[in-house]
């Protein structure tokens, strides 16, 4: 097999959770371009209908269904349905997730549990549902949507950081338990992504100076820019493909170097070189 052929996933059934919009849909389109058959789930008919239109317009043949990743019976039924229609799922991308920005002492137990259930328990349920077929098929790929909050704390995101930290360790544990069956489980940890949803955080102030948050992020990022969805796609395909067959239990951070850098004083940032920079038209922030 040639080097470039190792990045092909032709005929593989890839399930991307929460891929009705945003980064999930972007990941799905990338895997489709690499040859995978795309299946996805979401939690509302409105999102499902819109997603099917988007996939069709992009030339992607996708199959979607309304499934709550926190409901084990719904997940098991979906996996069985997909297997009957298209064959066993051998690529799982645990993308579905939420965030609630609430100070910890003001967060209710219900709000905490909702974040943990979707962001951590959901990947456990979905992974558990597909691993037996992966073992039977001789291998598989599980990709978890981690975050810089898998490594760092930040005010008002206690539940999200706890879930993403837990997801990092679930990734390592799936590797530990099932690597012997040629199952690779790795994580993607995006940094701050420039999208329409984060545009207000980058919008200049009325006097023309940089948005303080934009200045902060650029000063903490060696690349001195926000990421784009295109920055994430190559890694998604790589981790889903045979090219990554000996990579397991790793979290790869696509953050422009934030986690490697203590940062500079934001006031020292030369904002003149960022004026007039055209923003990419992307899909959605990987919410921190």
mmCIF file of C-alpha atoms in Angstrom:
data_model
loop_
_atom_site.group_PDB
_atom_site.id
_atom_site.type_symbol
_atom_site.label_atom_id
_atom_site.label_comp_id
_atom_site.label_asym_id
_atom_site.label_seq_id
_atom_site.Cartn_x
_atom_site.Cartn_y
_atom_site.Cartn_z
ATOM 1 C CA UNK A 1 0.000 0.000 0.000
ATOM 2 C CA UNK A 2 1.379 3.394 -0.994
ATOM 3 C CA UNK A 3 1.732 6.150 1.556
ATOM 4 C CA UNK A 4 -1.205 8.216 0.309
ATOM 5 C CA UNK A 5 -3.410 5.115 0.080
ATOM 6 C CA UNK A 6 -2.992 4.690 3.832
ATOM 7 C CA UNK A 7 -5.146 7.787 4.310
ATOM 8 C CA UNK A 8 -8.100 6.289 2.415
ATOM 9 C CA UNK A 9 -11.066 4.804 4.299
ATOM 10 C CA UNK A 10 -13.097 3.661 1.320
ATOM 11 C CA UNK A 11 -16.161 1.639 2.237
ATOM 12 C CA UNK A 12 -15.769 2.113 5.983
ATOM 13 C CA UNK A 13 -18.889 3.007 7.940
ATOM 14 C CA UNK A 14 -18.147 6.092 10.022
ATOM 15 C CA UNK A 15 -20.510 7.284 12.759
ATOM 16 C CA UNK A 16 -20.062 10.901 13.798
ATOM 17 C CA UNK A 17 -22.235 11.776 16.778
ATOM 18 C CA UNK A 18 -23.899 15.186 16.799
ATOM 19 C CA UNK A 19 -22.954 15.804 13.163
ATOM 20 C CA UNK A 20 -26.078 17.716 12.155
ATOM 21 C CA UNK A 21 -24.098 20.975 12.076
ATOM 22 C CA UNK A 22 -20.887 22.621 13.183
ATOM 23 C CA UNK A 23 -17.618 20.834 13.646
ATOM 24 C CA UNK A 24 -19.334 17.453 13.601
ATOM 25 C CA UNK A 25 -20.593 18.052 10.079
ATOM 26 C CA UNK A 26 -17.182 19.355 9.022
ATOM 27 C CA UNK A 27 -15.535 16.185 10.359
ATOM 28 C CA UNK A 28 -18.142 14.065 8.573
ATOM 29 C CA UNK A 29 -17.550 15.799 5.241
ATOM 30 C CA UNK A 30 -13.802 15.250 5.610
ATOM 31 C CA UNK A 31 -14.250 11.538 6.298
ATOM 32 C CA UNK A 32 -16.649 11.274 3.366
ATOM 33 C CA UNK A 33 -14.053 12.841 1.080
ATOM 34 C CA UNK A 34 -11.623 10.136 2.252
ATOM 35 C CA UNK A 35 -14.124 7.474 1.182
ATOM 36 C CA UNK A 36 -16.202 6.657 4.273
ATOM 37 C CA UNK A 37 -19.937 6.017 4.375
ATOM 38 C CA UNK A 38 -21.314 8.619 6.806
ATOM 39 C CA UNK A 39 -23.928 7.967 9.469
ATOM 40 C CA UNK A 40 -24.818 10.483 12.154
ATOM 41 C CA UNK A 41 -27.290 11.245 14.885
ATOM 42 C CA UNK A 42 -28.877 14.331 16.392
ATOM 43 C CA UNK A 43 -31.670 15.068 18.849
ATOM 44 C CA UNK A 44 -34.316 16.915 16.813
ATOM 45 C CA UNK A 45 -36.178 16.474 13.551
ATOM 46 C CA UNK A 46 -35.451 20.088 12.627
ATOM 47 C CA UNK A 47 -31.706 19.552 12.876
ATOM 48 C CA UNK A 48 -31.965 16.220 11.068
ATOM 49 C CA UNK A 49 -33.874 17.687 8.130
ATOM 50 C CA UNK A 50 -31.509 20.627 7.805
ATOM 51 C CA UNK A 51 -28.469 18.373 8.014
ATOM 52 C CA UNK A 52 -29.727 16.053 5.298
ATOM 53 C CA UNK A 53 -30.172 19.047 2.999
ATOM 54 C CA UNK A 54 -26.648 20.257 3.798
ATOM 55 C CA UNK A 55 -25.085 16.860 3.146
ATOM 56 C CA UNK A 56 -26.988 16.477 -0.109
ATOM 57 C CA UNK A 57 -25.858 19.913 -1.278
ATOM 58 C CA UNK A 58 -22.264 18.937 -0.491
ATOM 59 C CA UNK A 59 -22.576 15.699 -2.450
ATOM 60 C CA UNK A 60 -22.267 13.548 0.667
ATOM 61 C CA UNK A 61 -24.455 10.463 0.967
ATOM 62 C CA UNK A 62 -25.293 10.392 4.658
ATOM 63 C CA UNK A 63 -27.736 8.519 6.852
ATOM 64 C CA UNK A 64 -29.073 10.276 9.925
ATOM 65 C CA UNK A 65 -31.388 9.475 12.802
ATOM 66 C CA UNK A 66 -32.685 11.037 15.994
ATOM 67 C CA UNK A 67 -30.703 9.401 18.791
ATOM 68 C CA UNK A 68 -29.815 10.649 22.271
ATOM 69 C CA UNK A 69 -26.264 9.489 23.047
ATOM 70 C CA UNK A 70 -27.094 9.352 26.764
ATOM 71 C CA UNK A 71 -29.792 6.721 26.194
ATOM 72 C CA UNK A 72 -28.147 3.323 25.909
ATOM 73 C CA UNK A 73 -31.105 1.535 24.351
ATOM 74 C CA UNK A 74 -31.459 4.218 21.651
ATOM 75 C CA UNK A 75 -27.760 3.934 20.870
ATOM 76 C CA UNK A 76 -27.846 0.126 20.679
ATOM 77 C CA UNK A 77 -30.864 0.245 18.369
ATOM 78 C CA UNK A 78 -29.143 2.768 16.092
ATOM 79 C CA UNK A 79 -25.961 0.693 15.892
ATOM 80 C CA UNK A 80 -27.984 -2.423 15.017
ATOM 81 C CA UNK A 81 -29.979 -0.489 12.411
ATOM 82 C CA UNK A 82 -26.830 0.845 10.755
ATOM 83 C CA UNK A 83 -25.261 -2.613 10.755
ATOM 84 C CA UNK A 84 -28.306 -4.066 9.007
ATOM 85 C CA UNK A 85 -28.399 -1.287 6.378
ATOM 86 C CA UNK A 86 -24.715 -0.629 5.694
ATOM 87 C CA UNK A 87 -22.566 -3.019 7.691
ATOM 88 C CA UNK A 88 -20.807 -2.685 11.041
ATOM 89 C CA UNK A 89 -19.495 0.649 12.275
ATOM 90 C CA UNK A 90 -15.696 0.563 12.295
ATOM 91 C CA UNK A 91 -15.076 4.301 12.748
ATOM 92 C CA UNK A 92 -16.698 6.166 15.643
ATOM 93 C CA UNK A 93 -16.183 9.887 16.185
ATOM 94 C CA UNK A 94 -17.573 10.924 19.577
ATOM 95 C CA UNK A 95 -18.255 14.554 18.687
ATOM 96 C CA UNK A 96 -21.539 15.381 20.453
ATOM 97 C CA UNK A 97 -21.088 17.734 23.379
ATOM 98 C CA UNK A 98 -22.363 20.790 25.231
ATOM 99 C CA UNK A 99 -20.979 23.451 27.541
ATOM 100 C CA UNK A 100 -22.576 25.511 30.292
ATOM 101 C CA UNK A 101 -20.695 28.599 31.469
ATOM 102 C CA UNK A 102 -21.798 28.882 35.090
ATOM 103 C CA UNK A 103 -19.699 29.508 38.219
ATOM 104 C CA UNK A 104 -19.378 26.192 40.038
ATOM 105 C CA UNK A 105 -21.123 27.320 43.219
ATOM 106 C CA UNK A 106 -24.065 28.555 41.138
ATOM 107 C CA UNK A 107 -24.344 25.433 38.983
ATOM 108 C CA UNK A 108 -27.161 23.055 39.872
ATOM 109 C CA UNK A 109 -26.562 19.317 40.109
ATOM 110 C CA UNK A 110 -28.928 18.875 37.166
ATOM 111 C CA UNK A 111 -26.831 21.224 35.011
ATOM 112 C CA UNK A 112 -23.635 19.461 36.068
ATOM 113 C CA UNK A 113 -25.097 16.046 35.271
ATOM 114 C CA UNK A 114 -26.329 17.168 31.855
ATOM 115 C CA UNK A 115 -22.828 18.199 30.771
ATOM 116 C CA UNK A 116 -21.201 15.070 32.203
ATOM 117 C CA UNK A 117 -23.867 12.813 30.673
ATOM 118 C CA UNK A 118 -23.499 14.182 27.143
ATOM 119 C CA UNK A 119 -19.770 14.960 27.069
ATOM 120 C CA UNK A 120 -18.440 11.923 28.959
ATOM 121 C CA UNK A 121 -21.074 9.260 29.525
ATOM 122 C CA UNK A 122 -22.263 9.569 25.913
ATOM 123 C CA UNK A 123 -18.843 8.591 24.483
ATOM 124 C CA UNK A 124 -18.729 5.679 26.946
ATOM 125 C CA UNK A 125 -22.145 4.431 25.796
ATOM 126 C CA UNK A 126 -21.399 4.848 22.087
ATOM 127 C CA UNK A 127 -17.946 3.272 22.310
ATOM 128 C CA UNK A 128 -19.302 0.363 24.297
ATOM 129 C CA UNK A 129 -21.929 -0.210 21.602
ATOM 130 C CA UNK A 130 -19.499 -0.426 18.659
ATOM 131 C CA UNK A 131 -16.451 -2.141 20.181
ATOM 132 C CA UNK A 132 -17.835 -5.715 19.897
ATOM 133 C CA UNK A 133 -18.306 -5.343 16.126
ATOM 134 C CA UNK A 134 -14.869 -3.740 15.827
ATOM 135 C CA UNK A 135 -13.356 -6.749 17.571
ATOM 136 C CA UNK A 136 -15.249 -9.100 15.261
ATOM 137 C CA UNK A 137 -14.116 -7.140 12.189
ATOM 138 C CA UNK A 138 -10.476 -7.231 13.265
ATOM 139 C CA UNK A 139 -10.117 -3.592 14.303
ATOM 140 C CA UNK A 140 -11.584 -0.130 14.372
ATOM 141 C CA UNK A 141 -11.045 3.536 15.105
ATOM 142 C CA UNK A 142 -12.531 5.637 17.904
ATOM 143 C CA UNK A 143 -11.898 9.382 17.905
ATOM 144 C CA UNK A 144 -12.947 11.469 20.890
ATOM 145 C CA UNK A 145 -13.595 15.220 20.740
ATOM 146 C CA UNK A 146 -11.405 16.379 23.595
ATOM 147 C CA UNK A 147 -10.451 19.976 24.308
ATOM 148 C CA UNK A 148 -7.732 22.182 25.738
ATOM 149 C CA UNK A 149 -9.950 21.896 28.824
ATOM 150 C CA UNK A 150 -8.777 18.268 28.940
ATOM 151 C CA UNK A 151 -5.559 19.841 30.245
ATOM 152 C CA UNK A 152 -6.450 23.298 31.581
ATOM 153 C CA UNK A 153 -8.946 24.784 33.970
ATOM 154 C CA UNK A 154 -10.891 27.954 33.320
ATOM 155 C CA UNK A 155 -13.482 29.950 35.220
ATOM 156 C CA UNK A 156 -17.170 28.965 34.812
ATOM 157 C CA UNK A 157 -16.572 25.655 32.971
ATOM 158 C CA UNK A 158 -16.094 23.192 35.837
ATOM 159 C CA UNK A 159 -18.421 20.532 34.426
ATOM 160 C CA UNK A 160 -17.060 20.867 30.890
ATOM 161 C CA UNK A 161 -13.430 20.663 32.045
ATOM 162 C CA UNK A 162 -14.219 17.690 34.282
ATOM 163 C CA UNK A 163 -15.950 15.907 31.400
ATOM 164 C CA UNK A 164 -13.182 16.627 28.898
ATOM 165 C CA UNK A 165 -10.515 15.611 31.398
ATOM 166 C CA UNK A 166 -12.445 12.399 31.949
ATOM 167 C CA UNK A 167 -12.753 11.889 28.193
ATOM 168 C CA UNK A 168 -8.974 12.110 27.892
ATOM 169 C CA UNK A 169 -8.630 9.283 30.407
ATOM 170 C CA UNK A 170 -11.440 7.251 28.805
ATOM 171 C CA UNK A 171 -9.476 7.549 25.553
ATOM 172 C CA UNK A 172 -6.389 6.122 27.226
ATOM 173 C CA UNK A 173 -8.361 3.360 28.915
ATOM 174 C CA UNK A 174 -10.071 2.207 25.699
ATOM 175 C CA UNK A 175 -6.582 2.028 24.191
ATOM 176 C CA UNK A 176 -5.364 0.003 27.171
ATOM 177 C CA UNK A 177 -8.226 -2.484 27.097
ATOM 178 C CA UNK A 178 -8.802 -2.920 23.381
ATOM 179 C CA UNK A 179 -5.530 -2.108 21.641
ATOM 180 C CA UNK A 180 -4.882 -5.846 21.534
ATOM 181 C CA UNK A 181 -7.833 -6.131 19.118
ATOM 182 C CA UNK A 182 -6.360 -3.577 16.687
ATOM 183 C CA UNK A 183 -8.674 -0.841 17.955
ATOM 184 C CA UNK A 184 -7.109 2.593 18.101
ATOM 185 C CA UNK A 185 -8.707 5.237 20.310
ATOM 186 C CA UNK A 186 -7.320 8.771 20.117
ATOM 187 C CA UNK A 187 -8.558 12.295 20.783
ATOM 188 C CA UNK A 188 -8.582 15.614 18.969
ATOM 189 C CA UNK A 189 -8.205 18.736 21.100
ATOM 190 C CA UNK A 190 -8.965 21.897 19.106
ATOM 191 C CA UNK A 191 -7.863 25.321 20.201
ATOM 192 C CA UNK A 192 -9.782 28.494 19.480
ATOM 193 C CA UNK A 193 -11.415 28.290 16.056
ATOM 194 C CA UNK A 194 -12.387 31.316 13.938
ATOM 195 C CA UNK A 195 -15.998 30.903 12.881
ATOM 196 C CA UNK A 196 -19.125 33.032 12.477
ATOM 197 C CA UNK A 197 -20.086 32.067 16.038
ATOM 198 C CA UNK A 198 -16.849 33.489 17.459
ATOM 199 C CA UNK A 199 -16.817 36.556 15.198
ATOM 200 C CA UNK A 200 -18.050 38.851 18.033
ATOM 201 C CA UNK A 201 -14.967 37.881 20.042
ATOM 202 C CA UNK A 202 -12.737 39.090 17.225
ATOM 203 C CA UNK A 203 -14.704 42.167 16.181
ATOM 204 C CA UNK A 204 -12.674 45.387 16.631
ATOM 205 C CA UNK A 205 -13.884 47.894 19.196
ATOM 206 C CA UNK A 206 -15.536 51.145 18.191
ATOM 207 C CA UNK A 207 -12.208 53.003 18.237
ATOM 208 C CA UNK A 208 -10.717 50.449 15.830
ATOM 209 C CA UNK A 209 -8.543 48.715 18.430
ATOM 210 C CA UNK A 210 -8.496 44.958 18.832
ATOM 211 C CA UNK A 211 -11.153 43.145 20.778
ATOM 212 C CA UNK A 212 -9.557 42.401 24.200
ATOM 213 C CA UNK A 213 -10.363 38.692 23.933
ATOM 214 C CA UNK A 214 -8.926 38.511 20.413
ATOM 215 C CA UNK A 215 -5.766 40.188 21.706
ATOM 216 C CA UNK A 216 -5.628 37.751 24.631
ATOM 217 C CA UNK A 217 -5.933 34.646 22.430
ATOM 218 C CA UNK A 218 -3.379 35.847 19.885
ATOM 219 C CA UNK A 219 -0.920 36.764 22.636
ATOM 220 C CA UNK A 220 -1.219 33.246 24.089
ATOM 221 C CA UNK A 221 -0.864 31.507 20.717
ATOM 222 C CA UNK A 222 2.589 31.191 19.087
ATOM 223 C CA UNK A 223 0.877 31.149 15.667
ATOM 224 C CA UNK A 224 -0.771 34.472 16.655
ATOM 225 C CA UNK A 225 -3.989 33.514 14.892
ATOM 226 C CA UNK A 226 -7.205 31.622 15.487
ATOM 227 C CA UNK A 227 -7.562 28.165 13.963
ATOM 228 C CA UNK A 228 -9.905 27.272 11.121
ATOM 229 C CA UNK A 229 -12.051 24.204 10.586
ATOM 230 C CA UNK A 230 -9.690 23.258 7.766
ATOM 231 C CA UNK A 231 -6.899 23.024 10.348
ATOM 232 C CA UNK A 232 -8.810 20.171 12.001
ATOM 233 C CA UNK A 233 -9.775 18.056 8.997
ATOM 234 C CA UNK A 234 -6.430 16.468 8.186
ATOM 235 C CA UNK A 235 -6.037 15.056 11.671
ATOM 236 C CA UNK A 236 -9.576 13.686 11.648
ATOM 237 C CA UNK A 237 -8.891 11.753 8.456
ATOM 238 C CA UNK A 238 -5.482 10.621 9.716
ATOM 239 C CA UNK A 239 -6.861 9.219 12.971
ATOM 240 C CA UNK A 240 -9.664 7.440 11.109
ATOM 241 C CA UNK A 241 -7.317 5.877 8.561
ATOM 242 C CA UNK A 242 -4.759 3.035 8.434
ATOM 243 C CA UNK A 243 -2.030 5.708 8.496
ATOM 244 C CA UNK A 244 -2.530 5.921 12.280
ATOM 245 C CA UNK A 245 -2.626 2.173 13.021
ATOM 246 C CA UNK A 246 0.244 2.359 15.544
ATOM 247 C CA UNK A 247 -0.955 5.511 17.286
ATOM 248 C CA UNK A 248 -3.139 4.787 20.284
ATOM 249 C CA UNK A 249 -4.279 6.498 23.466
ATOM 250 C CA UNK A 250 -3.047 9.918 22.363
ATOM 251 C CA UNK A 251 -4.683 13.346 22.497
ATOM 252 C CA UNK A 252 -3.469 15.591 19.685
ATOM 253 C CA UNK A 253 -4.004 19.301 20.305
ATOM 254 C CA UNK A 254 -4.556 21.539 17.285
ATOM 255 C CA UNK A 255 -4.145 24.817 19.110
ATOM 256 C CA UNK A 256 -1.451 26.793 17.318
ATOM 257 C CA UNK A 257 0.881 26.028 20.224
ATOM 258 C CA UNK A 258 -1.149 27.450 23.128
ATOM 259 C CA UNK A 259 -0.470 24.511 25.439
ATOM 260 C CA UNK A 260 3.269 24.738 24.788
ATOM 261 C CA UNK A 261 3.556 28.465 25.446
ATOM 262 C CA UNK A 262 3.305 30.585 28.569
ATOM 263 C CA UNK A 263 2.313 33.515 26.359
ATOM 264 C CA UNK A 264 3.376 37.120 26.086
ATOM 265 C CA UNK A 265 2.051 40.276 27.680
ATOM 266 C CA UNK A 266 -1.048 41.088 25.566
ATOM 267 C CA UNK A 267 -0.058 44.754 25.573
ATOM 268 C CA UNK A 268 3.105 43.878 23.635
ATOM 269 C CA UNK A 269 1.154 42.374 20.720
ATOM 270 C CA UNK A 270 1.597 44.369 17.520
ATOM 271 C CA UNK A 271 -2.028 44.689 16.499
ATOM 272 C CA UNK A 272 -1.219 46.653 13.342
ATOM 273 C CA UNK A 273 -0.392 43.456 11.463
ATOM 274 C CA UNK A 274 -3.845 42.017 12.222
ATOM 275 C CA UNK A 275 -5.870 44.959 10.934
ATOM 276 C CA UNK A 276 -7.759 44.202 7.769
ATOM 277 C CA UNK A 277 -7.120 40.475 8.001
ATOM 278 C CA UNK A 278 -9.971 38.632 6.290
ATOM 279 C CA UNK A 279 -11.726 36.141 8.524
ATOM 280 C CA UNK A 280 -12.362 32.655 7.168
ATOM 281 C CA UNK A 281 -15.977 31.627 6.705
ATOM 282 C CA UNK A 282 -16.127 28.494 8.790
ATOM 283 C CA UNK A 283 -18.773 26.575 10.607
ATOM 284 C CA UNK A 284 -18.659 26.608 14.371
ATOM 285 C CA UNK A 285 -16.488 27.132 17.388
ATOM 286 C CA UNK A 286 -15.183 24.188 19.359
ATOM 287 C CA UNK A 287 -16.681 25.744 22.422
ATOM 288 C CA UNK A 288 -14.474 26.308 25.418
#
